[in-house]
XYZ file of N, CA and C in Angstrom:
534
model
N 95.407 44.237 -8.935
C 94.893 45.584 -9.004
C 94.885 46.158 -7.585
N 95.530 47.396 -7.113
C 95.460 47.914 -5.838
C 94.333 48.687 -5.699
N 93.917 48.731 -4.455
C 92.877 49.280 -4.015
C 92.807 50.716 -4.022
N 91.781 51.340 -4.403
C 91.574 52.635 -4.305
C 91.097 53.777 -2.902
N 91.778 54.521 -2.807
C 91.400 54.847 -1.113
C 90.165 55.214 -1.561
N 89.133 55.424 -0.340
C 87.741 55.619 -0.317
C 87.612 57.001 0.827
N 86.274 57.347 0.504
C 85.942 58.462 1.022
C 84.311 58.910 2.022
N 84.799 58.851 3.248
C 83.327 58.759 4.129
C 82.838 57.579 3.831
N 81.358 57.080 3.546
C 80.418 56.385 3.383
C 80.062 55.617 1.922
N 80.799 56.761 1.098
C 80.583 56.358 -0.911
C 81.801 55.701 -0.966
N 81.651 54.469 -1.562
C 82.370 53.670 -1.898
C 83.128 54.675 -3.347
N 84.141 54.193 -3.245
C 85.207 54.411 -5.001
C 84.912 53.009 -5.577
N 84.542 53.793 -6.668
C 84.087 52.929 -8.160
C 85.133 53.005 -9.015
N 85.050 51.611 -9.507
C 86.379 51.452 -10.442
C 85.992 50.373 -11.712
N 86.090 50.177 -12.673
C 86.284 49.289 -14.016
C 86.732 47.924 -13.290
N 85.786 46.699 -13.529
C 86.147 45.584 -13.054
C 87.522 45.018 -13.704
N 87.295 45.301 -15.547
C 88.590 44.498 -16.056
C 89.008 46.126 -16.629
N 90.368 45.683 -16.887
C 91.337 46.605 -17.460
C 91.372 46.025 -18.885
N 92.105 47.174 -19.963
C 92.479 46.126 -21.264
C 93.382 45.254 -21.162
N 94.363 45.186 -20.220
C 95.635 43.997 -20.428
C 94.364 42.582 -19.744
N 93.338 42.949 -19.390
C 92.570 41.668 -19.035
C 92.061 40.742 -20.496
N 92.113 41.307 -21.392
C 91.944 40.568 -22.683
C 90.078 39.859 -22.613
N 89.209 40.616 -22.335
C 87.727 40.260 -22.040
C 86.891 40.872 -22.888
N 85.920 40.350 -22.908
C 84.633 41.050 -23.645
C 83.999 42.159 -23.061
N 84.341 42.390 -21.809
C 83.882 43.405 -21.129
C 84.527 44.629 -21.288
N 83.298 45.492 -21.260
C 83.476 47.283 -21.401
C 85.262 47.322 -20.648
N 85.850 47.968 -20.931
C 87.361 49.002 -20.484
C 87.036 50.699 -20.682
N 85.993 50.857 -20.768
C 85.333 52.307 -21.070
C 84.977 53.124 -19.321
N 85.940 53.488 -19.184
C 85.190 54.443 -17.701
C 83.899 55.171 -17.580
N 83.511 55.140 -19.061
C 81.976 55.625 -19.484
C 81.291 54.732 -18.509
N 81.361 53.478 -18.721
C 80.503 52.728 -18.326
C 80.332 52.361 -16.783
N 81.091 52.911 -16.082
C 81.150 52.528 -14.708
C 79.617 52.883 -14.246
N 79.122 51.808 -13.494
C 77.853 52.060 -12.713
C 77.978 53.188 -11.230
N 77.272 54.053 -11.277
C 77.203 54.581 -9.769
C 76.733 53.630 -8.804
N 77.353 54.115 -7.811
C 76.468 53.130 -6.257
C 75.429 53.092 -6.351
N 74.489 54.591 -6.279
C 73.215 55.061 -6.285
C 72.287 53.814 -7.199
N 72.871 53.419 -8.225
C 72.626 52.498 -9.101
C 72.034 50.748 -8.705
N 73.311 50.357 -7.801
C 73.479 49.234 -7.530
C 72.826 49.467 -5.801
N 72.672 50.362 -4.972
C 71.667 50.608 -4.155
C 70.497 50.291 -4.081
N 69.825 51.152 -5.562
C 68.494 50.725 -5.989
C 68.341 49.885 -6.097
N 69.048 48.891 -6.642
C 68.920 47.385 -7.376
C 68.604 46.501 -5.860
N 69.474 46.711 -4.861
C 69.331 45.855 -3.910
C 68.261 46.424 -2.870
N 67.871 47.607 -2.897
C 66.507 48.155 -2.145
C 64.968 47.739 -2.838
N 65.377 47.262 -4.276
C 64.226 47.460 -4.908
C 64.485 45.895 -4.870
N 64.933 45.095 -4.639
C 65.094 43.562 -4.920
C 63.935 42.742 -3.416
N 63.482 42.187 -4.240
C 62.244 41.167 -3.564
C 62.866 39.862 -2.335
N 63.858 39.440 -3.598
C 64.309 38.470 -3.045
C 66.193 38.555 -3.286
N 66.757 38.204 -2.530
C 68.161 38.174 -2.487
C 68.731 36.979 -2.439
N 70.202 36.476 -2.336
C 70.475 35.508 -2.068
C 71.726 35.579 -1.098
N 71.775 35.115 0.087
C 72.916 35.537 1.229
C 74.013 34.053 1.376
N 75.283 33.955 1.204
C 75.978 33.163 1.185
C 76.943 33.562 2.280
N 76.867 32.432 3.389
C 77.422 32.146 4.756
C 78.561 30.895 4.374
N 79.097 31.197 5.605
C 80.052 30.111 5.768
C 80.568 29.206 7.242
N 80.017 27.387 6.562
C 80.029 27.092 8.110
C 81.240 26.727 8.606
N 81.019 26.202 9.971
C 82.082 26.020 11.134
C 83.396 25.241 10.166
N 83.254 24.197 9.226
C 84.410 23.506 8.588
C 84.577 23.992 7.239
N 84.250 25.783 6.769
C 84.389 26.256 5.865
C 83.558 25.829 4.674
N 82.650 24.807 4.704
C 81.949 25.140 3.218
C 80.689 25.979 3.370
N 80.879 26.235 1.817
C 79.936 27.443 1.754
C 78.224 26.995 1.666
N 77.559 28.245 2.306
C 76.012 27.713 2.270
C 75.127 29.462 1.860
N 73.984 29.089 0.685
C 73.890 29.696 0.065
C 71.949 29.217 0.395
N 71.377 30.521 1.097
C 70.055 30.534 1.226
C 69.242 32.186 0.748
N 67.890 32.012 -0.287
C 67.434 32.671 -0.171
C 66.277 33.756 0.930
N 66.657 35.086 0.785
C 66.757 36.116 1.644
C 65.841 37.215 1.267
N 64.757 37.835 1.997
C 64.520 38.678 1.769
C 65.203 40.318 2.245
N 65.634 40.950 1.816
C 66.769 41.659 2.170
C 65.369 43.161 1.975
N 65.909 44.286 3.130
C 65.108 45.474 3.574
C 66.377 46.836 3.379
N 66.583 48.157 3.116
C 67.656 48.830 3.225
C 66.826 49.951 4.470
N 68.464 49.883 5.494
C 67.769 50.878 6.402
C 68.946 51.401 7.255
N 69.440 52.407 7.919
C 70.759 53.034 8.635
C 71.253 52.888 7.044
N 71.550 53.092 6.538
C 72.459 52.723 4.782
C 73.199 51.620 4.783
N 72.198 50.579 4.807
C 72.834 49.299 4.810
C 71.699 48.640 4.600
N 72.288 46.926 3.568
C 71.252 46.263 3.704
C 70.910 45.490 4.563
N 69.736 45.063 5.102
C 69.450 44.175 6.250
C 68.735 42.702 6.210
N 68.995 41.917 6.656
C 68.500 40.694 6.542
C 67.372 40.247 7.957
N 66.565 39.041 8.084
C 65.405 38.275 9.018
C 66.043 37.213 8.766
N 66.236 36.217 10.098
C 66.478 34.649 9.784
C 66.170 34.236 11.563
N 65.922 33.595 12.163
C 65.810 32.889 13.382
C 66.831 32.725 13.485
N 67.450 32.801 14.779
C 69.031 32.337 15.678
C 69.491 30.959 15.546
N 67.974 30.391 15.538
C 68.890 28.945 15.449
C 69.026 28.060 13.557
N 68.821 28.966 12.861
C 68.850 28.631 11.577
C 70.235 28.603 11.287
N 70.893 27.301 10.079
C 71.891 27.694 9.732
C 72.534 28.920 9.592
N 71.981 29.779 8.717
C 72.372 30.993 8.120
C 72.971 31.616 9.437
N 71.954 31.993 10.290
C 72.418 32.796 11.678
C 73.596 32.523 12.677
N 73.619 30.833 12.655
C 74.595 29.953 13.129
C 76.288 30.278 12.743
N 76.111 30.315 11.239
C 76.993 30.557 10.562
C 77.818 32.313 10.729
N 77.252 32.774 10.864
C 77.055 34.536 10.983
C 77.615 34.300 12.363
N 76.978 33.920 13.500
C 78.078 34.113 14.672
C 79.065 33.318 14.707
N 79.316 32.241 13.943
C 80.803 31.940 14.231
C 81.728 32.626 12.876
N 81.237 33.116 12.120
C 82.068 33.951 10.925
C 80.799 34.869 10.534
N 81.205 36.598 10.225
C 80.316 36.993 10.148
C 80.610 37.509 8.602
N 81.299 37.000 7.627
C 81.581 37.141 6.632
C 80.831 36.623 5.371
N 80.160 37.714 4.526
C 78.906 36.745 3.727
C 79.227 37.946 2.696
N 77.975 37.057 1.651
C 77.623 38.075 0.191
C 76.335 37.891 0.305
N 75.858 38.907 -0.016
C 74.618 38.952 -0.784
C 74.907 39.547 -2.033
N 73.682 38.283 -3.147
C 73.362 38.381 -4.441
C 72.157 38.714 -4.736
N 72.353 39.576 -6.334
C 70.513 40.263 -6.061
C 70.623 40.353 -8.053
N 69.398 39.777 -8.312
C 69.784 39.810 -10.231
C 68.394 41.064 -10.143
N 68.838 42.187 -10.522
C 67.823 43.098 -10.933
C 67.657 43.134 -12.385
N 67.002 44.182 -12.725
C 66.050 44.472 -14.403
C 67.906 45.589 -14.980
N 68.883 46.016 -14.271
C 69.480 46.344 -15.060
C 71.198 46.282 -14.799
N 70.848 45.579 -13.575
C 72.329 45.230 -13.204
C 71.859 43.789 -11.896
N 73.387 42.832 -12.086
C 73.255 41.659 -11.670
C 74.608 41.919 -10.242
N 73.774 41.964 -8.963
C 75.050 42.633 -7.464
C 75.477 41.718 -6.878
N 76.427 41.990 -6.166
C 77.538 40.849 -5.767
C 78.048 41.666 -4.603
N 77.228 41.851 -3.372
C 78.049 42.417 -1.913
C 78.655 41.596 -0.874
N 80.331 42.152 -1.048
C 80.631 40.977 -0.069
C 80.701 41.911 1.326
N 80.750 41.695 2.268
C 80.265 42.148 3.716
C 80.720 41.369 4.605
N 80.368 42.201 6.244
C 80.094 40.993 7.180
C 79.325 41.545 7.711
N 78.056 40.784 8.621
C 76.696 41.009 8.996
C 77.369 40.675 10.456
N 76.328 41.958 11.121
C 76.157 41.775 12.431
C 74.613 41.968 13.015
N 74.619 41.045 13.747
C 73.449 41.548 14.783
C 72.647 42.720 15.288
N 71.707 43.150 14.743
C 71.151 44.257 15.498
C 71.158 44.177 16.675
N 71.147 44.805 17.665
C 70.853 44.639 19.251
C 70.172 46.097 19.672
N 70.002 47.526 18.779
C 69.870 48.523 19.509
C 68.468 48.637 19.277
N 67.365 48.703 20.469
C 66.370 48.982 19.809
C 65.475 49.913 18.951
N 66.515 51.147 18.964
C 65.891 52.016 18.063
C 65.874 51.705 16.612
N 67.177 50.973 16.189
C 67.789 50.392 15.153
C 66.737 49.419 14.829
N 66.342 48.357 15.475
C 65.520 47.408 15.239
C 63.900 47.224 14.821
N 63.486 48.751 15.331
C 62.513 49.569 15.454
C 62.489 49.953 13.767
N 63.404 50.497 13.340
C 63.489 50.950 11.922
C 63.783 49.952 10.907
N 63.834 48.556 11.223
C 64.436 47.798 10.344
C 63.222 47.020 9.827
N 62.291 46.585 11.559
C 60.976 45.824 11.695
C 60.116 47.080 10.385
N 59.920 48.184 10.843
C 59.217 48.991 10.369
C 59.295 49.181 8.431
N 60.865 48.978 7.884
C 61.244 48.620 6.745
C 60.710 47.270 6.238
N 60.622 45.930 6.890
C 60.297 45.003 6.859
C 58.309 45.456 6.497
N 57.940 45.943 7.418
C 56.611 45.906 7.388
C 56.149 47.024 6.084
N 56.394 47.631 5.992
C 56.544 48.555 4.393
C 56.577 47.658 3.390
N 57.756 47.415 3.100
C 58.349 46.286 1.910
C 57.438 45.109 1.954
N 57.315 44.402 2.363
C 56.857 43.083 2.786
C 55.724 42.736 3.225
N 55.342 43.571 4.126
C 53.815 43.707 5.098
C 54.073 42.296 5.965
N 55.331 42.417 6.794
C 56.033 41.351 7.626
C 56.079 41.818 8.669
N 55.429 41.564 9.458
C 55.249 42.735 10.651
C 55.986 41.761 11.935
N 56.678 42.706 12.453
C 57.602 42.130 13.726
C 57.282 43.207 14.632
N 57.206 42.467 16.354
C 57.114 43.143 17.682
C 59.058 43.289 17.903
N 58.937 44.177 18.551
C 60.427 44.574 18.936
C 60.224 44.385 20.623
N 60.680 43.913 21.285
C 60.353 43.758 23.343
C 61.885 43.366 23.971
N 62.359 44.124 24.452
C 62.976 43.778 25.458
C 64.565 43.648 24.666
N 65.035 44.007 23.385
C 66.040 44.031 22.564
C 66.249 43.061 21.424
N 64.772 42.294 21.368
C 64.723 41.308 20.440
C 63.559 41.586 19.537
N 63.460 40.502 18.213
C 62.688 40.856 17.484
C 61.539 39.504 17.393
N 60.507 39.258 17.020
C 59.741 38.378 17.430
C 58.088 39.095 16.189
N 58.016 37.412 15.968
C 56.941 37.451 14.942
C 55.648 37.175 15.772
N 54.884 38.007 16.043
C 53.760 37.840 17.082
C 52.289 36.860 16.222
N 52.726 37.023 15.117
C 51.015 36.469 13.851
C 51.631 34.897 13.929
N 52.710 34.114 14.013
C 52.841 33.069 14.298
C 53.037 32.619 15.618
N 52.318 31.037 15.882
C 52.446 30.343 17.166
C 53.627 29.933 17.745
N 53.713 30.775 18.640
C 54.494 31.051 19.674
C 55.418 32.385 19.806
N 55.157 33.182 18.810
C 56.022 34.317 18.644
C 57.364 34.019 18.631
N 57.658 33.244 17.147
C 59.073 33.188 17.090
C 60.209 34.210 17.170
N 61.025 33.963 17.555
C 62.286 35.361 18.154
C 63.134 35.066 16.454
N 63.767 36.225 16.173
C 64.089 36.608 14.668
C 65.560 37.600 14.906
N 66.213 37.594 14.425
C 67.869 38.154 14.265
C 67.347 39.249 13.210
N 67.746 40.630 13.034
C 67.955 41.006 11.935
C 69.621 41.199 11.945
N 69.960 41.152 11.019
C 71.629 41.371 10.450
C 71.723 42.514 9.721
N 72.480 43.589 9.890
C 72.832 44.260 9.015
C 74.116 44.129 8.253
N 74.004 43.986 6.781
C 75.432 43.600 6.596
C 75.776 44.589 5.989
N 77.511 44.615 6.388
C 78.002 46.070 6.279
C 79.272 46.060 4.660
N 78.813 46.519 3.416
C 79.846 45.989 2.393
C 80.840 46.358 2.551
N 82.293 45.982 2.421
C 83.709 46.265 2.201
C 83.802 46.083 0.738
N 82.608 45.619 -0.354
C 83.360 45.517 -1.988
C 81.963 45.244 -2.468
N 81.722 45.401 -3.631
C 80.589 45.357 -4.593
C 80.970 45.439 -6.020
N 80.152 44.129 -6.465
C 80.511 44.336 -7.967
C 78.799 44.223 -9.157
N 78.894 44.682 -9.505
C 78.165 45.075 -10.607
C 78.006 44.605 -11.842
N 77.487 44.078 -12.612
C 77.341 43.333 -14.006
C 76.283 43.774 -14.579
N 76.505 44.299 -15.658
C 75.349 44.892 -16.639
C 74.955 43.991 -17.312
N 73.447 43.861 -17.422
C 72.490 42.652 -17.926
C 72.786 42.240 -18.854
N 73.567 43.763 -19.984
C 73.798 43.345 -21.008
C 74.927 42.520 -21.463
N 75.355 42.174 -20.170
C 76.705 41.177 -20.475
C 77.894 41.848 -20.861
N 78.415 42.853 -20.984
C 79.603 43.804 -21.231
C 79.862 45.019 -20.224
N 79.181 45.028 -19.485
C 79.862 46.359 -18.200
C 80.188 45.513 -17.169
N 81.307 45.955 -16.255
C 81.218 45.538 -15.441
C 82.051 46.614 -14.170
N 81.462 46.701 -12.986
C 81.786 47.931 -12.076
C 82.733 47.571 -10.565
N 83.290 47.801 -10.232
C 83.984 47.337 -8.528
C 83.727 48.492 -7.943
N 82.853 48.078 -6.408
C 83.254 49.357 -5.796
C 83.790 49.089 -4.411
N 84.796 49.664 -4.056
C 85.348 49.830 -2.544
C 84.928 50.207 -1.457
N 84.769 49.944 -0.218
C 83.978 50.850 0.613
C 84.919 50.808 1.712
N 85.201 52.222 2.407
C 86.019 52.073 3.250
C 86.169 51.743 4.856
């Protein structure tokens, strides 16, 4: 299936299977999910699941509390944690998120916050959502309520593709991002 050109910031949405796919799944363009849709799902999601990949390629799959902020979702993990480890030597990941009406699948690559205004808005998302409160000093992020004020990465990961699955087991959505 070739890719659909995309436009600014909104991904192009497309029908996961076609009819020559021979599936149980919707072929109805009715059914295509909006972004706006699968947005919510991952802004409103508690818990996520972020899948990295290490230095000799196998895959590693840790749960995530995921924050949305700049229009992107954002991740917390310490520098020296696998997950983070993994992210600077490949910054290529998914996050998974099973909501109340669609089941998301963003594949991405996460980078490092470093700007502090950026970091400022992410901590501040964190502390909203979560009541996870992070100090921002000097271009880093740091948990001041635990001993020693552990230092903390946020990642923003940026999607290139998203897919969509309706709970009910028969839709299914692709979207492109350019």
């Amino acid at each position: 299936m070739s890719r659909p050109a995309t436009t600014g910031t909104t991904p192009v949405a497309e029908l996961l299977f076609g009819e020559a796919d021979a599936t149980p799944i919707s072929t109805d363009e009715a059914t295509i999910k909006p972004w706006d849709e699968a947005r919510a799902c991952l802004e409103s999601a508690q818990k996520a699941w972020i899948s990295t990949v290490w230095p000799d390629g196998r895959a590693h799959a840790m749960p995530v509390m995921p924050v949305w902020a700049r229009d992107a979702p954002w991740i917390a993990t310490r520098p020296g944690s696998r997950k983070a480890r993994n992210l600077a030597g490949n910054p290529s990941c998914v996050i998974t998120v099973a909501g109340e009406t669609l089941d998301l699948v963003v594949e991405g690559r996460a980078t490092r916050g470093r700007d502090e205004d950026d970091l400022r808005r992410v901590a501040a998302a964190f502390g909203e959502k979560y009541g996870w409160e992070f100090a921002v000093r000097d271009g880093s992020v740091y948990e001041d309520s635990l001993p020693g004020s552990p230092e903390y990465g946020f990642y923003q990961v940026t999607p290139t593709r998203a897919f969509g699955y309706g709970t009910d087991g028969r839709t299914a959505t692709r979207w492109w991002f350019g």
